[in-house]
Amino acid sequence: MSPALTPKKLVTIVCEAELEALLLPELKRQGARGYTLTEARGQGDRGVRDGAWRASSNIRIEVLCDDAVAGKIVDMLQTRFYADYGIVVFVVDASVLRPAKF
Amino acid sequence: MSPALTPKKLVTIVCEAELEALLLPELKRQGARGYTLTEARGQGDRGVRDGAWRASSNIRIEVLCDDAVAGKIVDMLQTRFYADYGIVVFVVDASVLRPAKF
Amino acid sequence: MSPALTPKKLVTIVCEAELEALLLPELKRQGARGYTLTEARGQGDRGVRDGAWRASSNIRIEVLCDDAVAGKIVDMLQTRFYADYGIVVFVVDASVLRPAKF
Amino acid sequence: MPFEPVILFFMLGLLAGVVRSDLKIPGVVYEALSIFLLLAIGLKGGVELARHDVLELAVPALVVVGVAMLIPLACFPVLHKLGRLPRSDAASIAAHYGSVSVVTFAVASSFLASRAVPADGYMTVFLALLELPALLVGVFLARRGQGQVQWSTLLHEVLAGKSIVLLAGGLLIGWLAGADGIRPLDRVFFDLFKGMLAFFLLEMGLVAAGRLGDLRRAGPFLVAFAVLAPICAGLLGVLTAGFLGFSLGNAVLLATLYASASYIAAPAAMRIAVPEANPALSIGASLGITFPFNLMAGIPLYHWLATHLQGVLS
Amino acid sequence: MPFEPVILFFMLGLLAGVVRSDLKIPGVVYEALSIFLLLAIGLKGGVELARHDVLELAVPALVVVGVAMLIPLACFPVLHKLGRLPRSDAASIAAHYGSVSVVTFAVASSFLASRAVPADGYMTVFLALLELPALLVGVFLARRGQGQVQWSTLLHEVLAGKSIVLLAGGLLIGWLAGADGIRPLDRVFFDLFKGMLAFFLLEMGLVAAGRLGDLRRAGPFLVAFAVLAPICAGLLGVLTAGFLGFSLGNAVLLATLYASASYIAAPAAMRIAVPEANPALSIGASLGITFPFNLMAGIPLYHWLATHLQGVLS
Amino acid sequence: MPFEPVILFFMLGLLAGVVRSDLKIPGVVYEALSIFLLLAIGLKGGVELARHDVLELAVPALVVVGVAMLIPLACFPVLHKLGRLPRSDAASIAAHYGSVSVVTFAVASSFLASRAVPADGYMTVFLALLELPALLVGVFLARRGQGQVQWSTLLHEVLAGKSIVLLAGGLLIGWLAGADGIRPLDRVFFDLFKGMLAFFLLEMGLVAAGRLGDLRRAGPFLVAFAVLAPICAGLLGVLTAGFLGFSLGNAVLLATLYASASYIAAPAAMRIAVPEANPALSIGASLGITFPFNLMAGIPLYHWLATHLQGVLS
Ligand SMILES: Nc1ncnc2c1ncn2[C@@H]1O[C@H](COP(=O)(O)O)[C@@H](O)[C@H]1O
Ligand SMILES: Nc1ncnc2c1ncn2[C@@H]1O[C@H](COP(=O)(O)O)[C@@H](O)[C@H]1O
Ligand SMILES: Nc1ncnc2c1ncn2[C@@H]1O[C@H](COP(=O)(O)O)[C@@H](O)[C@H]1O
Ligand code: NA
Ligand code: NA
Ligand code: NA
């Protein structure tokens, strides 16, 4: 493939929409340089979240970052949010252009 | 990376929005414990789906699950839906927290 | 896993919503057979894009394709769009059904 | 003005689509407008129903529904034998044309109002009643001899579908609350109706423009069908109205209901019950041709037919 | 008609949810409608406020807010001790019931209007004032002895939250512009109000239907609480109104404010300030039971109470 | 009241943005409102146009458009030479200021209406005509000597863009249908206009608040430009109107058109045609400063200028 690509991590977080204001500054604090956010619905152990109103909507946040920041984000989520909030996180290997950006 | 992470599969399905009511129960039947859904548009062999109304909208469903469930979901989609519906599925390796949840 | 699956690439592009009309034909030209698009918000080096109006909205485009097309898409983005637009691209390994489709 | 002004909005939408304008009405606005229109039509019908004896409608309703079921039964062989369409496609298209289009009905009401031709509000009851039966006929035609239909899923899909829920719900609320109870809501549901219809037609024009491409693939047979079927069904409507002694206005509305083709309930139901049918064909025909045809030529034609045949029949 | 017609829309939404209709009002429409209602209520209050001396409201406002803070303080021990709910859940639910529901207030205003009972527009000021204090009490109850509350975050969350910004902003604009300045906007903010409320109630019915499942898990104690708490709070409102010499209409509105439970500001604030509380319990009770109860039985009851007690008190 | 009440909504939105309220008007609502406003302005213009001889407008239109093209030509050297902005940024900003803002025009109309100053509906024609030319001038300035412009893409982008399609489409529908044909739509397109404008301004306030940060980066030169450019352009408008013998109301509207800076068509077009220009600068200036300046100070100023110079000129 294109030699321009460098391996990074893609961290994806799905959580309650109400968490947005709390979560984004924390991501920054762990070293995330940016994020991409889409509105989502879903279902998990806490039941159906159908998006009919804010209180039952989810958001899906993606952060491209290096290994170290990915680890810090995952740890932060586990310590601060996992106990009390409906939240799911997964990490995927991704190749990016302009690695210095992430 | 964070030692807390365990490998799982991320199954992503893109299909006609009208399929939602038919598809979600099938996913559950194959062992999916949850899903995340976003509204989408797109283009494929069946032409442009521009999201102007329900009949031309897509949905994008993600399921985190283990290998076995991922295989069953893919097989189910192939048997039940591929012939008649505009549907695309892809599977990616992902690492998750709390593996017992998926 | 399901033996029906074949390895392909998943190219994900996040960029300014205004780019849609310019970008989609280029993807086709590089060999993309389809795409999936969701509306997004985000933050990066160019500041917050909060989705309040079109000029501050992002789109998130996914293309499933083979290695060669993925490489050509990445190169095209780098040559044509990276200098002037807020754009991020990452490539992930994915397994798909019906490989001939992509 | 040969046209209802609201139709100009449809044409603007069509034009915008054809010149590939970046004008896009968000899908959410489409949803919101269709909820508004269905509810408003139901409410208006319900308020007028409260002024009548509901039981008097029972016999006409039976006749109207019974005759309507002939439409898909007649369309199917034409599409399958003459048009050589596969059984599933023929059945699905037949179901679309047997069912009804709410917006076409609304434009016909508006057409009558601007010509001061009175029509009864309870015609909405027929609108609600006519949605489902043709869909059942269509599924029956598609599945004859194969018998693996999930009728309960299908019935639920349609009866709990948003068009029936909002039309029937509106009828019921209007009927329970009566004109006086609804009055404080008039400013939204009645005064805004025509403007909202104009908006919706703008959007329908954009959507229809996106369907024109499908028609090239569909071929000339389906295009001809999409113009001739509504004319025949409209004539059937005028005759049925004559038989039932309907007023001129009611006759035009019934003809329009018969002539119109569904593009809300039918596509959703057929996608689930007859998945092997190609939706590009049925929606391309119903939305790409029959809908604009009815708006621009069909409704005036049914009006003309009803005016002239009424003299003959009575 | 025993009901306000708008309530029929709530029931239609509830029914649609229960039969699993595919009717969905997009979340964005919910947002837009709630912005409209908050702003319209604020504007109306502001216009009427411009006709009064604001300072005259100072003393009643103090009493109204002071008494209202008793509601969460009384609910908490009932929920925690009697209902054996964890401290955090008891505190969160108490906060919901101490705060207010804008839509319940709107329905009560509409109820009074259709019975021609006059009420003062400046009651909206109390609506805006009553949102916050109970939330502070709730957080205090949840955190007593642990003391790690981020009060500034919480205050910002509520004071810069959309309900306060729109209510207070509407009040201010109405007050600054006065009836004459607002007149060109009347067609949207006043004439459409009731129709928009009907729409919003349709949506609330759908949302509430999704909450009914939570109640099964919540158990009979919480269900009983969700009916009895508003009755007691409503009575407290009638008594407070009597003490302050409020008119009948104002008394009904105050009782409704006390009796109503928040489902906009409170859930958002509690999710941030008391995250370990289970939102299914508080929202299930306030939206699944108390909201419909107030609409269908509570408001007429507070009207009855106010009518009868007013004679006794004065 | 020194202000049009609708402007208070803009200020509320600005305030909500500045205090970081969670009030967010969904992007979809922004889209829907802007479609409504464009269409309504077009319709109103078209209805009034139907009362005039269109040909009479040809000469004034030529003059108005010709003079308007001087605006970007004059802005460019100021920005490029004096302000030391790169060629592409100077050209892009010049294009924004040469083009027009629909909402500023709507607020000016509303300002005149509330002061009972008559103005002609056909001024909307100029609004539609003035959008494009300055954008072409801007692209020409950016590309001078490099010559690789895709003019056809650019022309399509603007001419098939939603503002031209809706303004011109509305003009055409209004003109074809006339006042009588449009009457049934008045309840939506005319009665609701001002309320919808208020809503839109609330949203614009929120959007503008998000742009204030850009200004810090832009520096004092651009801030000064964003206030002085509209004043000069407004004066040019008053003089042009005097030359053409326009009425006072029309003069104020023309001055406002010249003084206003585009933030719908221009950003989209420049992003495609001059991608290396930084949109934060052009949008920050036009939406963060010039738009509020025109609303709060500019329009009254142009009114004052037109009132005083009219005496002098005639
Ligand atoms: N197995 C899963 N796959 C994908 N998304 C999930 C899964 N489980 C939960 N989610 C998402 O995470 C949200 C919160 O999950 P939970 O806390 O389990 O209810 C859900 O609403 C889903 O959007
Ligand atoms: N190569 C592709 N990459 C990404 N998404 C695709 C691709 N092909 C199809 N899709 C998505 O799948 C939907 C259905 O595909 P199709 O049945 O090929 O029309 C499309 O509307 C797209 O959203
Ligand atoms: N590190 C990142 N992770 C995920 N998305 C990003 C990242 N950086 C930028 N983006 C997305 O790409 C868009 C443009 O980025 P930029 O040009 O850096 O402002 C942003 O608005 C985000 O949606
Ligand atoms: Na029909
Ligand atoms: Na309360
Ligand atoms: Na200008």
mmCIF file of N, CA and C in Angstrom, chain D residues 128-209:
data_model
loop_
_atom_site.group_PDB
_atom_site.id
_atom_site.type_symbol
_atom_site.label_atom_id
_atom_site.label_comp_id
_atom_site.label_asym_id
_atom_site.label_seq_id
_atom_site.Cartn_x
_atom_site.Cartn_y
_atom_site.Cartn_z
ATOM 1 N N ALA D 128 -58.232 6.365 4.741
ATOM 2 C CA ALA D 128 -57.624 5.472 5.729
ATOM 3 C C ALA D 128 -57.957 4.011 5.436
ATOM 4 N N LEU D 129 -59.183 3.769 5.004
ATOM 5 C CA LEU D 129 -59.600 2.382 4.761
ATOM 6 C C LEU D 129 -58.923 1.776 3.539
ATOM 7 N N LEU D 130 -58.585 2.605 2.565
ATOM 8 C CA LEU D 130 -58.088 2.071 1.294
ATOM 9 C C LEU D 130 -56.601 1.746 1.306
ATOM 10 N N GLU D 131 -55.923 2.118 2.346
ATOM 11 C CA GLU D 131 -54.484 1.896 2.319
ATOM 12 C C GLU D 131 -54.125 0.408 2.353
ATOM 13 N N LEU D 132 -54.732 -0.291 3.290
ATOM 14 C CA LEU D 132 -54.315 -1.664 3.562
ATOM 15 C C LEU D 132 -54.751 -2.721 2.539
ATOM 16 N N PRO D 133 -56.056 -2.787 2.134
ATOM 17 C CA PRO D 133 -56.528 -3.987 1.424
ATOM 18 C C PRO D 133 -55.686 -4.336 0.201
ATOM 19 N N ALA D 134 -55.325 -3.345 -0.596
ATOM 20 C CA ALA D 134 -54.574 -3.636 -1.813
ATOM 21 C C ALA D 134 -53.217 -4.244 -1.496
ATOM 22 N N LEU D 135 -52.653 -3.874 -0.346
ATOM 23 C CA LEU D 135 -51.358 -4.445 0.010
ATOM 24 C C LEU D 135 -51.502 -5.937 0.286
ATOM 25 N N LEU D 136 -52.602 -6.291 0.939
ATOM 26 C CA LEU D 136 -52.843 -7.713 1.202
ATOM 27 C C LEU D 136 -53.035 -8.460 -0.104
ATOM 28 N N VAL D 137 -53.800 -7.874 -1.018
ATOM 29 C CA VAL D 137 -54.001 -8.508 -2.317
ATOM 30 C C VAL D 137 -52.654 -8.694 -3.022
ATOM 31 N N GLY D 138 -51.823 -7.652 -2.966
ATOM 32 C CA GLY D 138 -50.525 -7.730 -3.631
ATOM 33 C C GLY D 138 -49.670 -8.864 -3.075
ATOM 34 N N VAL D 139 -49.626 -8.979 -1.759
ATOM 35 C CA VAL D 139 -48.817 -10.041 -1.157
ATOM 36 C C VAL D 139 -49.403 -11.397 -1.532
ATOM 37 N N PHE D 140 -50.716 -11.488 -1.536
ATOM 38 C CA PHE D 140 -51.366 -12.746 -1.921
ATOM 39 C C PHE D 140 -50.978 -13.122 -3.350
ATOM 40 N N LEU D 141 -51.003 -12.151 -4.240
ATOM 41 C CA LEU D 141 -50.654 -12.423 -5.639
ATOM 42 C C LEU D 141 -49.189 -12.866 -5.772
ATOM 43 N N ALA D 142 -48.327 -12.242 -4.986
ATOM 44 C CA ALA D 142 -46.901 -12.579 -5.089
ATOM 45 C C ALA D 142 -46.628 -13.979 -4.563
ATOM 46 N N ARG D 143 -47.400 -14.397 -3.578
ATOM 47 C CA ARG D 143 -47.085 -15.622 -2.858
ATOM 48 C C ARG D 143 -47.977 -16.791 -3.228
ATOM 49 N N ARG D 144 -48.921 -16.594 -4.149
ATOM 50 C CA ARG D 144 -49.869 -17.648 -4.485
ATOM 51 C C ARG D 144 -49.105 -18.931 -4.795
ATOM 52 N N GLY D 145 -49.445 -20.011 -4.122
ATOM 53 C CA GLY D 145 -48.798 -21.289 -4.394
ATOM 54 C C GLY D 145 -47.508 -21.499 -3.612
ATOM 55 N N GLN D 146 -47.053 -20.431 -2.907
ATOM 56 C CA GLN D 146 -45.840 -20.645 -2.129
ATOM 57 C C GLN D 146 -46.106 -20.546 -0.630
ATOM 58 N N GLY D 147 -47.132 -19.814 -0.325
ATOM 59 C CA GLY D 147 -47.739 -19.811 1.005
ATOM 60 C C GLY D 147 -46.874 -19.582 2.227
ATOM 61 N N GLN D 148 -45.671 -18.993 2.111
ATOM 62 C CA GLN D 148 -44.885 -18.792 3.324
ATOM 63 C C GLN D 148 -44.902 -17.323 3.754
ATOM 64 N N VAL D 149 -46.065 -16.713 3.722
ATOM 65 C CA VAL D 149 -46.165 -15.297 4.095
ATOM 66 C C VAL D 149 -46.316 -15.153 5.606
ATOM 67 N N GLN D 150 -45.586 -14.203 6.183
ATOM 68 C CA GLN D 150 -45.794 -13.881 7.595
ATOM 69 C C GLN D 150 -46.869 -12.814 7.692
ATOM 70 N N TRP D 151 -48.133 -13.251 7.585
ATOM 71 C CA TRP D 151 -49.219 -12.273 7.536
ATOM 72 C C TRP D 151 -49.244 -11.384 8.767
ATOM 73 N N SER D 152 -48.919 -11.946 9.926
ATOM 74 C CA SER D 152 -49.051 -11.142 11.142
ATOM 75 C C SER D 152 -48.028 -9.997 11.125
ATOM 76 N N THR D 153 -46.798 -10.297 10.670
ATOM 77 C CA THR D 153 -45.804 -9.230 10.557
ATOM 78 C C THR D 153 -46.292 -8.153 9.599
ATOM 79 N N LEU D 154 -46.835 -8.604 8.486
ATOM 80 C CA LEU D 154 -47.286 -7.658 7.475
ATOM 81 C C LEU D 154 -48.425 -6.783 8.006
ATOM 82 N N LEU D 155 -49.416 -7.445 8.620
ATOM 83 C CA LEU D 155 -50.545 -6.686 9.155
ATOM 84 C C LEU D 155 -50.058 -5.670 10.189
ATOM 85 N N HIS D 156 -49.145 -6.110 11.046
ATOM 86 C CA HIS D 156 -48.629 -5.189 12.048
ATOM 87 C C HIS D 156 -47.899 -4.022 11.392
ATOM 88 N N GLU D 157 -47.062 -4.352 10.407
ATOM 89 C CA GLU D 157 -46.310 -3.329 9.676
ATOM 90 C C GLU D 157 -47.234 -2.228 9.156
ATOM 91 N N VAL D 158 -48.381 -2.628 8.591
ATOM 92 C CA VAL D 158 -49.265 -1.639 7.983
ATOM 93 C C VAL D 158 -50.194 -0.996 9.009
ATOM 94 N N LEU D 159 -50.848 -1.840 9.830
ATOM 95 C CA LEU D 159 -51.831 -1.271 10.769
ATOM 96 C C LEU D 159 -51.161 -0.420 11.840
ATOM 97 N N ALA D 160 -49.953 -0.790 12.247
ATOM 98 C CA ALA D 160 -49.239 0.031 13.221
ATOM 99 C C ALA D 160 -48.275 0.972 12.512
ATOM 100 N N GLY D 161 -48.347 1.026 11.200
ATOM 101 C CA GLY D 161 -47.501 1.947 10.441
ATOM 102 C C GLY D 161 -47.942 3.373 10.678
ATOM 103 N N LYS D 162 -47.034 4.304 10.435
ATOM 104 C CA LYS D 162 -47.347 5.676 10.827
ATOM 105 C C LYS D 162 -48.522 6.266 10.076
ATOM 106 N N SER D 163 -48.752 5.852 8.819
ATOM 107 C CA SER D 163 -49.863 6.517 8.113
ATOM 108 C C SER D 163 -51.213 6.123 8.693
ATOM 109 N N ILE D 164 -51.388 4.829 8.991
ATOM 110 C CA ILE D 164 -52.665 4.436 9.603
ATOM 111 C C ILE D 164 -52.785 5.035 11.007
ATOM 112 N N VAL D 165 -51.723 4.954 11.794
ATOM 113 C CA VAL D 165 -51.803 5.450 13.170
ATOM 114 C C VAL D 165 -52.166 6.931 13.190
ATOM 115 N N LEU D 166 -51.552 7.720 12.295
ATOM 116 C CA LEU D 166 -51.806 9.162 12.342
ATOM 117 C C LEU D 166 -53.155 9.514 11.713
ATOM 118 N N LEU D 167 -53.485 8.886 10.613
ATOM 119 C CA LEU D 167 -54.788 9.161 9.998
ATOM 120 C C LEU D 167 -55.916 8.736 10.937
ATOM 121 N N ALA D 168 -55.844 7.483 11.406
ATOM 122 C CA ALA D 168 -56.916 6.978 12.265
ATOM 123 C C ALA D 168 -56.901 7.720 13.598
ATOM 124 N N GLY D 169 -55.713 7.995 14.134
ATOM 125 C CA GLY D 169 -55.607 8.739 15.385
ATOM 126 C C GLY D 169 -56.185 10.138 15.236
ATOM 127 N N GLY D 170 -55.850 10.789 14.130
ATOM 128 C CA GLY D 170 -56.394 12.121 13.875
ATOM 129 C C GLY D 170 -57.916 12.080 13.743
ATOM 130 N N LEU D 171 -58.414 11.117 12.987
ATOM 131 C CA LEU D 171 -59.864 10.954 12.846
ATOM 132 C C LEU D 171 -60.519 10.827 14.212
ATOM 133 N N LEU D 172 -59.928 9.989 15.049
ATOM 134 C CA LEU D 172 -60.514 9.726 16.364
ATOM 135 C C LEU D 172 -60.470 10.977 17.242
ATOM 136 N N ILE D 173 -59.330 11.642 17.250
ATOM 137 C CA ILE D 173 -59.222 12.855 18.082
ATOM 138 C C ILE D 173 -60.205 13.913 17.583
ATOM 139 N N GLY D 174 -60.258 14.101 16.273
ATOM 140 C CA GLY D 174 -61.175 15.080 15.717
ATOM 141 C C GLY D 174 -62.622 14.743 16.055
ATOM 142 N N TRP D 175 -62.919 13.463 16.002
ATOM 143 C CA TRP D 175 -64.280 13.005 16.246
ATOM 144 C C TRP D 175 -64.635 13.172 17.723
ATOM 145 N N LEU D 176 -63.686 12.816 18.608
ATOM 146 C CA LEU D 176 -63.929 12.941 20.050
ATOM 147 C C LEU D 176 -64.007 14.404 20.470
ATOM 148 N N ALA D 177 -63.098 15.210 19.961
ATOM 149 C CA ALA D 177 -63.021 16.597 20.438
ATOM 150 C C ALA D 177 -64.043 17.488 19.726
ATOM 151 N N GLY D 178 -64.395 17.152 18.505
ATOM 152 C CA GLY D 178 -65.344 17.975 17.761
ATOM 153 C C GLY D 178 -64.747 19.308 17.357
ATOM 154 N N ALA D 179 -65.488 20.034 16.524
ATOM 155 C CA ALA D 179 -64.983 21.305 16.000
ATOM 156 C C ALA D 179 -64.590 22.265 17.119
ATOM 157 N N ASP D 180 -65.395 22.315 18.188
ATOM 158 C CA ASP D 180 -65.092 23.260 19.274
ATOM 159 C C ASP D 180 -63.811 22.891 20.014
ATOM 160 N N GLY D 181 -63.656 21.599 20.267
ATOM 161 C CA GLY D 181 -62.464 21.162 20.985
ATOM 162 C C GLY D 181 -61.197 21.394 20.180
ATOM 163 N N ILE D 182 -61.315 21.262 18.855
ATOM 164 C CA ILE D 182 -60.144 21.382 17.996
ATOM 165 C C ILE D 182 -59.815 22.840 17.672
ATOM 166 N N ARG D 183 -60.808 23.732 17.845
ATOM 167 C CA ARG D 183 -60.610 25.127 17.429
ATOM 168 C C ARG D 183 -59.273 25.733 17.849
ATOM 169 N N PRO D 184 -58.836 25.560 19.109
ATOM 170 C CA PRO D 184 -57.549 26.187 19.477
ATOM 171 C C PRO D 184 -56.373 25.631 18.672
ATOM 172 N N LEU D 185 -56.583 24.492 18.020
ATOM 173 C CA LEU D 185 -55.500 23.907 17.237
ATOM 174 C C LEU D 185 -55.601 24.281 15.766
ATOM 175 N N ASP D 186 -56.692 24.956 15.408
ATOM 176 C CA ASP D 186 -56.922 25.289 13.994
ATOM 177 C C ASP D 186 -55.768 26.063 13.383
ATOM 178 N N ARG D 187 -55.173 26.944 14.187
ATOM 179 C CA ARG D 187 -54.109 27.788 13.653
ATOM 180 C C ARG D 187 -52.955 26.959 13.118
ATOM 181 N N VAL D 188 -52.728 25.831 13.725
ATOM 182 C CA VAL D 188 -51.654 24.975 13.230
ATOM 183 C C VAL D 188 -52.178 23.989 12.192
ATOM 184 N N PHE D 189 -53.204 23.231 12.555
ATOM 185 C CA PHE D 189 -53.560 22.104 11.703
ATOM 186 C C PHE D 189 -54.334 22.487 10.456
ATOM 187 N N PHE D 190 -55.110 23.574 10.519
ATOM 188 C CA PHE D 190 -55.871 23.948 9.328
ATOM 189 C C PHE D 190 -55.244 25.133 8.585
ATOM 190 N N ASP D 191 -54.935 26.202 9.315
ATOM 191 C CA ASP D 191 -54.420 27.396 8.637
ATOM 192 C C ASP D 191 -53.091 27.129 7.927
ATOM 193 N N LEU D 192 -52.264 26.299 8.546
ATOM 194 C CA LEU D 192 -50.946 26.073 7.946
ATOM 195 C C LEU D 192 -50.951 24.962 6.904
ATOM 196 N N PHE D 193 -52.098 24.290 6.758
ATOM 197 C CA PHE D 193 -52.101 23.083 5.953
ATOM 198 C C PHE D 193 -51.564 23.295 4.542
ATOM 199 N N LYS D 194 -52.116 24.297 3.872
ATOM 200 C CA LYS D 194 -51.760 24.424 2.464
ATOM 201 C C LYS D 194 -50.295 24.843 2.279
ATOM 202 N N GLY D 195 -49.802 25.699 3.155
ATOM 203 C CA GLY D 195 -48.399 26.083 3.066
ATOM 204 C C GLY D 195 -47.480 24.888 3.292
ATOM 205 N N MET D 196 -47.865 24.059 4.257
ATOM 206 C CA MET D 196 -47.050 22.878 4.541
ATOM 207 C C MET D 196 -47.100 21.906 3.367
ATOM 208 N N LEU D 197 -48.270 21.811 2.762
ATOM 209 C CA LEU D 197 -48.411 20.959 1.582
ATOM 210 C C LEU D 197 -47.476 21.456 0.477
ATOM 211 N N ALA D 198 -47.387 22.787 0.322
ATOM 212 C CA ALA D 198 -46.493 23.352 -0.688
ATOM 213 C C ALA D 198 -45.047 22.937 -0.420
ATOM 214 N N PHE D 199 -44.651 23.039 0.845
ATOM 215 C CA PHE D 199 -43.303 22.616 1.221
ATOM 216 C C PHE D 199 -43.072 21.146 0.916
ATOM 217 N N PHE D 200 -44.051 20.344 1.295
ATOM 218 C CA PHE D 200 -43.908 18.913 1.099
ATOM 219 C C PHE D 200 -43.788 18.603 -0.389
ATOM 220 N N LEU D 201 -44.542 19.331 -1.193
ATOM 221 C CA LEU D 201 -44.486 19.075 -2.637
ATOM 222 C C LEU D 201 -43.127 19.485 -3.210
ATOM 223 N N LEU D 202 -42.550 20.538 -2.644
ATOM 224 C CA LEU D 202 -41.191 20.909 -3.051
ATOM 225 C C LEU D 202 -40.239 19.732 -2.816
ATOM 226 N N GLU D 203 -40.361 19.167 -1.641
ATOM 227 C CA GLU D 203 -39.528 18.014 -1.301
ATOM 228 C C GLU D 203 -39.841 16.813 -2.184
ATOM 229 N N MET D 204 -41.136 16.572 -2.428
ATOM 230 C CA MET D 204 -41.518 15.445 -3.288
ATOM 231 C C MET D 204 -40.945 15.625 -4.687
ATOM 232 N N GLY D 205 -40.874 16.873 -5.127
ATOM 233 C CA GLY D 205 -40.282 17.122 -6.432
ATOM 234 C C GLY D 205 -38.817 16.710 -6.457
ATOM 235 N N LEU D 206 -38.099 17.056 -5.386
ATOM 236 C CA LEU D 206 -36.698 16.654 -5.301
ATOM 237 C C LEU D 206 -36.565 15.132 -5.295
ATOM 238 N N VAL D 207 -37.428 14.487 -4.511
ATOM 239 C CA VAL D 207 -37.361 13.026 -4.428
ATOM 240 C C VAL D 207 -37.718 12.411 -5.781
ATOM 241 N N ALA D 208 -38.775 12.942 -6.409
ATOM 242 C CA ALA D 208 -39.207 12.392 -7.696
ATOM 243 C C ALA D 208 -38.102 12.553 -8.740
ATOM 244 N N ALA D 209 -37.395 13.690 -8.691
ATOM 245 C CA ALA D 209 -36.314 13.903 -9.655
ATOM 246 C C ALA D 209 -35.269 12.796 -9.537
#
